[in-house]
XYZ file of N, CA and C in Angstrom:
453
model
N -101.313 -10.849 -24.142
C -100.164 -10.618 -24.945
C -99.245 -9.583 -24.296
N -99.832 -8.607 -23.769
C -99.072 -7.566 -23.090
C -98.295 -8.167 -21.922
N -98.927 -9.109 -21.290
C -98.257 -9.743 -20.172
C -97.064 -10.552 -20.670
N -97.173 -11.211 -21.759
C -96.063 -11.979 -22.321
C -94.941 -11.043 -22.775
N -95.345 -9.920 -23.335
C -94.332 -8.945 -23.749
C -93.573 -8.413 -22.532
N -94.312 -8.126 -21.457
C -93.649 -7.662 -20.232
C -92.689 -8.735 -19.699
N -93.137 -9.945 -19.730
C -92.301 -11.040 -19.253
C -91.040 -11.161 -20.114
N -91.192 -11.090 -21.420
C -90.032 -11.130 -22.319
C -89.123 -9.913 -22.098
N -89.733 -8.777 -21.906
C -88.962 -7.546 -21.670
C -88.135 -7.679 -20.385
N -88.731 -8.239 -19.349
C -88.003 -8.423 -18.084
C -86.832 -9.398 -18.272
N -87.093 -10.448 -19.032
C -86.013 -11.402 -19.297
C -84.894 -10.748 -20.119
N -85.246 -9.960 -21.083
C -84.245 -9.247 -21.890
C -83.441 -8.307 -21.002
N -84.111 -7.592 -20.099
C -83.404 -6.693 -19.178
C -82.481 -7.488 -18.252
N -82.973 -8.616 -17.787
C -82.162 -9.459 -16.914
C -80.933 -9.969 -17.672
N -81.113 -10.414 -18.908
C -79.990 -10.874 -19.728
C -79.018 -9.726 -20.018
N -79.557 -8.540 -20.236
C -78.714 -7.364 -20.497
C -77.872 -7.035 -19.274
N -78.491 -7.071 -18.087
C -77.745 -6.800 -16.851
C -76.658 -7.861 -16.641
N -77.009 -9.112 -16.886
C -76.034 -10.193 -16.747
C -74.887 -9.998 -17.740
N -75.240 -9.637 -18.986
C -74.230 -9.402 -20.014
C -73.304 -8.251 -19.611
N -73.881 -7.135 -19.101
C -73.067 -5.991 -18.668
C -72.163 -6.383 -17.494
N -72.703 -7.161 -16.583
C -71.904 -7.617 -15.446
C -70.742 -8.493 -15.929
N -71.027 -9.381 -16.871
C -69.983 -10.250 -17.408
C -68.940 -9.455 -18.188
N -69.366 -8.491 -18.972
C -68.399 -7.690 -19.737
C -67.553 -6.818 -18.813
N -68.154 -6.289 -17.733
C -67.369 -5.508 -16.767
C -66.305 -6.391 -16.109
N -66.717 -7.607 -15.725
C -65.766 -8.544 -15.122
C -64.668 -8.905 -16.122
N -65.081 -9.152 -17.359
C -64.118 -9.492 -18.410
C -63.134 -8.333 -18.658
N -63.632 -7.121 -18.709
C -62.770 -5.939 -18.899
C -61.796 -5.780 -17.732
N -62.285 -6.024 -16.520
C -61.418 -5.934 -15.343
C -60.304 -6.982 -15.417
N -60.662 -8.203 -15.804
C -59.660 -9.256 -15.952
C -58.657 -8.927 -17.056
N -59.134 -8.386 -18.156
C -58.236 -8.003 -19.250
C -57.257 -6.914 -18.811
N -57.740 -5.956 -18.041
C -56.873 -4.883 -17.564
C -55.803 -5.444 -16.615
N -56.207 -6.354 -15.724
C -55.253 -6.979 -14.806
C -54.218 -7.793 -15.582
N -54.681 -8.561 -16.557
C -53.766 -9.359 -17.373
C -52.820 -8.467 -18.170
N -53.319 -7.367 -18.669
C -52.479 -6.425 -19.411
C -51.388 -5.851 -18.517
N -51.744 -5.501 -17.281
C -50.759 -4.988 -16.322
C -49.726 -6.061 -15.997
N -50.191 -7.282 -15.764
C -49.274 -8.391 -15.477
C -48.332 -8.662 -16.651
N -48.865 -8.593 -17.859
C -48.050 -8.816 -19.045
C -46.985 -7.729 -19.194
N -47.347 -6.482 -18.928
C -46.377 -5.384 -19.004
C -45.283 -5.559 -17.952
N -45.668 -5.958 -16.740
C -44.672 -6.180 -15.683
C -43.751 -7.349 -16.040
N -44.306 -8.400 -16.627
C -43.501 -9.548 -17.039
C -42.518 -9.152 -18.135
N -42.979 -8.352 -19.091
C -42.091 -7.882 -20.161
C -40.956 -7.037 -19.590
N -41.259 -6.184 -18.620
C -40.235 -5.356 -17.980
C -39.224 -6.235 -17.238
N -39.723 -7.240 -16.523
C -38.847 -8.158 -15.793
C -37.947 -8.930 -16.752
N -38.510 -9.410 -17.852
C -37.722 -10.139 -18.849
C -36.646 -9.229 -19.441
N -36.987 -7.984 -19.689
C -36.010 -7.023 -20.219
C -34.862 -6.811 -19.238
N -35.192 -6.633 -17.965
C -34.147 -6.435 -16.956
C -33.273 -7.681 -16.814
N -33.893 -8.857 -16.809
C -33.119 -10.096 -16.715
C -32.225 -10.284 -17.939
N -32.707 -9.890 -19.102
C -31.889 -9.977 -20.314
C -30.661 -9.086 -20.204
N -30.841 -7.876 -19.671
C -29.696 -6.977 -19.484
C -28.695 -7.573 -18.502
N -29.201 -8.169 -17.432
C -28.310 -8.789 -16.447
C -27.533 -9.929 -17.094
N -28.211 -10.747 -17.875
C -27.558 -11.882 -18.522
C -26.510 -11.409 -19.521
N -26.805 -10.338 -20.243
C -25.839 -9.810 -21.212
C -24.606 -9.266 -20.496
N -24.788 -8.602 -19.362
C -23.670 -7.983 -18.641
C -22.945 -8.946 -17.708
N -23.502 -10.117 -17.476
C -22.925 -11.058 -16.516
C -21.509 -11.519 -16.882
N -21.226 -11.919 -18.123
C -19.853 -12.351 -18.428
C -18.810 -11.261 -18.182
N -19.134 -10.027 -18.524
C -18.195 -8.925 -18.301
C -17.961 -8.720 -16.816
N -19.026 -8.758 -16.037
C -18.891 -8.566 -14.591
C -18.079 -9.699 -13.965
N -18.359 -10.924 -14.374
C -17.619 -12.069 -13.841
C -16.144 -11.970 -14.228
N -15.876 -11.604 -15.478
C -14.496 -11.464 -15.940
C -13.749 -10.418 -15.124
N -14.390 -9.287 -14.859
C -13.758 -8.228 -14.076
C -13.456 -8.709 -12.663
N -14.418 -9.378 -12.049
C -14.231 -9.863 -10.677
C -13.117 -10.911 -10.624
N -13.124 -11.841 -11.565
C -12.103 -12.893 -11.581
C -10.722 -12.285 -11.806
N -10.626 -11.342 -12.751
C -9.343 -10.697 -13.026
C -8.820 -9.970 -11.791
N -9.707 -9.249 -11.113
C -9.308 -8.508 -9.917
C -8.852 -9.466 -8.812
N -9.603 -10.543 -8.618
C -9.263 -11.513 -7.576
C -7.938 -12.207 -7.886
N -7.762 -12.619 -9.140
C -6.508 -13.270 -9.528
C -5.344 -12.307 -9.338
N -5.533 -11.051 -9.724
C -4.471 -10.053 -9.566
C -4.108 -9.885 -8.093
N -5.122 -9.779 -7.233
C -4.846 -9.602 -5.805
C -4.079 -10.791 -5.232
N -4.538 -12.007 -5.542
C -3.891 -13.194 -4.990
C -2.495 -13.397 -5.586
N -2.349 -13.101 -6.862
C -1.035 -13.229 -7.484
C -0.073 -12.209 -6.909
N -0.556 -10.988 -6.701
C 0.278 -9.941 -6.115
C 0.725 -10.345 -4.710
N -0.198 -10.895 -3.935
C 0.150 -11.342 -2.578
C 1.155 -12.495 -2.630
N 0.961 -13.422 -3.566
C 1.891 -14.549 -3.696
C 3.273 -14.065 -4.132
N 3.298 -13.101 -5.055
C 4.589 -12.545 -5.476
C 5.288 -11.843 -4.323
N 4.531 -11.083 -3.544
C 5.125 -10.413 -2.382
C 5.713 -11.438 -1.412
N 4.970 -12.518 -1.166
C 5.465 -13.556 -0.256
C 6.712 -14.224 -0.831
N 6.716 -14.489 -2.138
C 7.873 -15.107 -2.786
C 9.089 -14.195 -2.720
N 8.878 -12.925 -2.988
C 9.981 -11.961 -2.943
C 10.511 -11.833 -1.523
N 9.622 -11.813 -0.554
C 10.062 -11.729 0.842
C 10.852 -12.977 1.227
N 10.375 -14.154 0.783
C 11.098 -15.394 1.059
C 12.480 -15.355 0.419
N 12.538 -14.866 -0.832
C 13.820 -14.779 -1.526
C 14.764 -13.823 -0.792
N 14.251 -12.678 -0.348
C 15.082 -11.718 0.385
C 15.578 -12.334 1.690
N 14.691 -13.035 2.399
C 15.096 -13.700 3.645
C 16.148 -14.775 3.376
N 15.948 -15.521 2.293
C 16.881 -16.579 1.935
C 18.254 -15.997 1.598
N 18.277 -14.930 0.786
C 19.548 -14.287 0.440
C 20.221 -13.712 1.679
N 19.435 -13.148 2.571
C 19.980 -12.617 3.817
C 20.583 -13.743 4.657
N 19.907 -14.879 4.695
C 20.414 -16.036 5.440
C 21.725 -16.528 4.835
N 21.776 -16.605 3.517
C 23.016 -17.024 2.848
C 24.136 -16.038 3.163
N 23.808 -14.756 3.102
C 24.807 -13.725 3.389
C 25.330 -13.862 4.817
N 24.434 -14.093 5.778
C 24.857 -14.277 7.171
C 25.754 -15.506 7.319
N 25.356 -16.601 6.661
C 26.160 -17.824 6.742
C 27.535 -17.632 6.110
N 27.585 -16.935 4.972
C 28.877 -16.688 4.337
C 29.743 -15.775 5.198
N 29.116 -14.779 5.819
C 29.866 -13.883 6.711
C 30.411 -14.659 7.899
N 29.591 -15.532 8.457
C 30.038 -16.344 9.596
C 31.173 -17.265 9.173
N 31.048 -17.850 7.969
C 32.115 -18.727 7.468
C 33.395 -17.939 7.240
N 33.272 -16.725 6.700
C 34.456 -15.891 6.456
C 35.119 -15.513 7.777
N 34.321 -15.170 8.790
C 34.887 -14.838 10.107
C 35.578 -16.056 10.725
N 34.959 -17.216 10.588
C 35.546 -18.438 11.131
C 36.861 -18.758 10.417
N 36.856 -18.604 9.077
C 38.072 -18.877 8.306
C 39.170 -17.890 8.674
N 38.796 -16.626 8.920
C 39.801 -15.628 9.312
C 40.337 -15.936 10.703
N 39.503 -16.443 11.572
C 39.929 -16.750 12.938
C 40.759 -18.028 12.997
N 40.521 -18.947 12.073
C 41.225 -20.241 12.081
C 41.853 -20.509 10.715
N 42.890 -19.768 10.336
C 43.488 -19.971 9.008
C 44.159 -21.336 8.869
N 44.523 -21.938 9.972
C 45.192 -23.236 9.905
C 44.261 -24.337 9.412
N 42.937 -24.127 9.525
C 41.967 -25.140 9.077
C 41.646 -25.022 7.589
N 42.046 -23.932 6.997
C 41.733 -23.700 5.586
C 42.721 -24.456 4.707
N 42.274 -25.010 3.575
C 43.204 -25.692 2.670
C 44.140 -24.662 2.025
N 45.338 -25.063 1.673
C 46.262 -24.116 1.048
C 45.735 -23.674 -0.312
N 46.045 -22.437 -0.656
C 45.617 -21.891 -1.948
C 46.588 -22.348 -3.026
N 46.073 -22.507 -4.235
C 46.991 -22.879 -5.318
C 47.989 -21.738 -5.563
N 49.164 -22.097 -6.006
C 50.222 -21.101 -6.149
C 50.133 -20.310 -7.441
N 49.354 -20.746 -8.412
C 49.292 -19.955 -9.645
C 48.589 -18.635 -9.354
N 49.016 -17.623 -10.023
C 48.510 -16.276 -9.754
C 47.309 -15.912 -10.621
N 46.703 -16.883 -11.236
C 45.536 -16.597 -12.065
C 44.322 -16.388 -11.176
N 43.610 -15.336 -11.500
C 42.363 -15.070 -10.776
C 41.209 -15.631 -11.600
N 40.215 -16.176 -10.950
C 39.059 -16.668 -11.722
C 38.319 -15.489 -12.348
N 37.769 -15.752 -13.525
C 37.025 -14.693 -14.208
C 35.766 -14.358 -13.427
N 35.454 -13.080 -13.454
C 34.246 -12.620 -12.769
C 33.036 -12.929 -13.634
N 31.946 -13.284 -12.982
C 30.717 -13.561 -13.730
C 30.007 -12.280 -14.126
N 30.495 -11.155 -13.618
C 29.876 -9.882 -13.971
C 28.747 -9.491 -13.046
N 28.379 -10.363 -12.135
C 27.289 -10.038 -11.214
C 27.835 -9.275 -10.031
N 27.045 -8.375 -9.542
C 27.418 -7.640 -8.335
C 27.422 -8.588 -7.159
N 28.347 -8.378 -6.259
C 28.441 -9.219 -5.075
C 28.435 -8.329 -3.842
N 27.831 -8.844 -2.801
C 27.848 -8.131 -1.527
C 29.202 -8.369 -0.869
N 29.436 -7.730 0.261
C 30.715 -7.865 0.962
C 30.987 -9.309 1.349
N 29.929 -10.072 1.584
C 30.109 -11.459 2.005
C 30.400 -12.384 0.840
N 30.236 -11.902 -0.383
C 30.447 -12.750 -1.550
C 29.159 -13.268 -2.152
N 28.040 -13.060 -1.478
C 26.746 -13.502 -1.999
C 26.261 -12.499 -3.034
N 25.470 -12.936 -4.000
C 24.930 -11.980 -4.976
C 24.121 -10.906 -4.265
N 24.366 -9.661 -4.675
C 23.623 -8.552 -4.064
C 22.224 -8.551 -4.637
N 21.216 -8.486 -3.788
C 19.836 -8.542 -4.252
C 19.195 -7.171 -4.279
N 18.535 -6.886 -5.370
C 17.762 -5.655 -5.495
C 16.307 -6.079 -5.493
N 15.774 -6.328 -4.309
C 14.417 -6.868 -4.234
C 13.379 -5.867 -4.686
N 13.631 -4.578 -4.505
C 12.639 -3.582 -4.943
C 12.537 -3.578 -6.467
N 13.685 -3.625 -7.140
C 13.668 -3.657 -8.607
C 13.048 -4.939 -9.123
N 13.395 -6.049 -8.474
C 12.825 -7.332 -8.862
C 11.317 -7.328 -8.665
N 10.872 -6.807 -7.538
C 9.442 -6.731 -7.244
C 8.724 -5.884 -8.302
N 9.326 -4.754 -8.677
C 8.706 -3.878 -9.680
C 8.636 -4.577 -11.030
N 9.713 -5.289 -11.413
C 9.698 -5.998 -12.695
C 8.660 -7.110 -12.695
N 8.545 -7.832 -11.581
C 7.568 -8.920 -11.506
C 6.145 -8.374 -11.572
N 5.885 -7.277 -10.884
C 4.550 -6.683 -10.934
C 4.236 -6.173 -12.333
N 5.226 -5.555 -12.983
C 5.022 -5.057 -14.339
C 4.696 -6.207 -15.282
N 5.430 -7.290 -15.162
C 5.168 -8.457 -15.998
C 3.787 -9.023 -15.714
N 3.412 -9.085 -14.446
C 2.092 -9.588 -14.069
C 0.994 -8.714 -14.658
N 1.161 -7.410 -14.569
C 0.140 -6.506 -15.120
C 0.003 -6.691 -16.623
N 1.131 -6.880 -17.306
C 1.066 -7.096 -18.752
C 0.342 -8.391 -19.065
N 0.628 -9.423 -18.284
C -0.018 -10.714 -18.515
C -1.514 -10.618 -18.270
N -1.890 -9.940 -17.211
C -3.311 -9.834 -16.867
C -3.998 -8.685 -17.584
N -3.241 -7.935 -18.371
C -3.778 -6.796 -19.133
C -4.498 -5.819 -18.231
N -3.882 -5.529 -17.098
C -4.486 -4.596 -16.141
C -4.061 -3.164 -16.428
N -2.997 -2.970 -17.225
C -2.543 -1.608 -17.510
C -3.463 -0.945 -18.494
């Protein structure tokens, strides 16, 4: 009987050691899973913040890019307009010089002494409208800023 008790005791000890080994392994796995779960929760939190802030960031970038490209396009348009007005002024000056040099080619003026009414616009010496490109540029930029709500 003593021998059977010893045999049972050894089996109980063996089962106890196996149980302790299994519980240690299980505890180790639980600790690893707990760490992984905490890291996943942190990652989800950070991604949520990024997703919440993404529309604002995209809006800011798009607004800035549109403003830059619009400003560049306005500058190019204003420069083209200034060049065009300068070209018209040169052509009118050349025409005036040619007319002064060859008065015989000009049609006779009507004899009535009525002067045409002025449109009220400023004119350069050549007769072309005087351009204030700096003022125009400032007004266009101001309007653009108001439209884009950049002020």
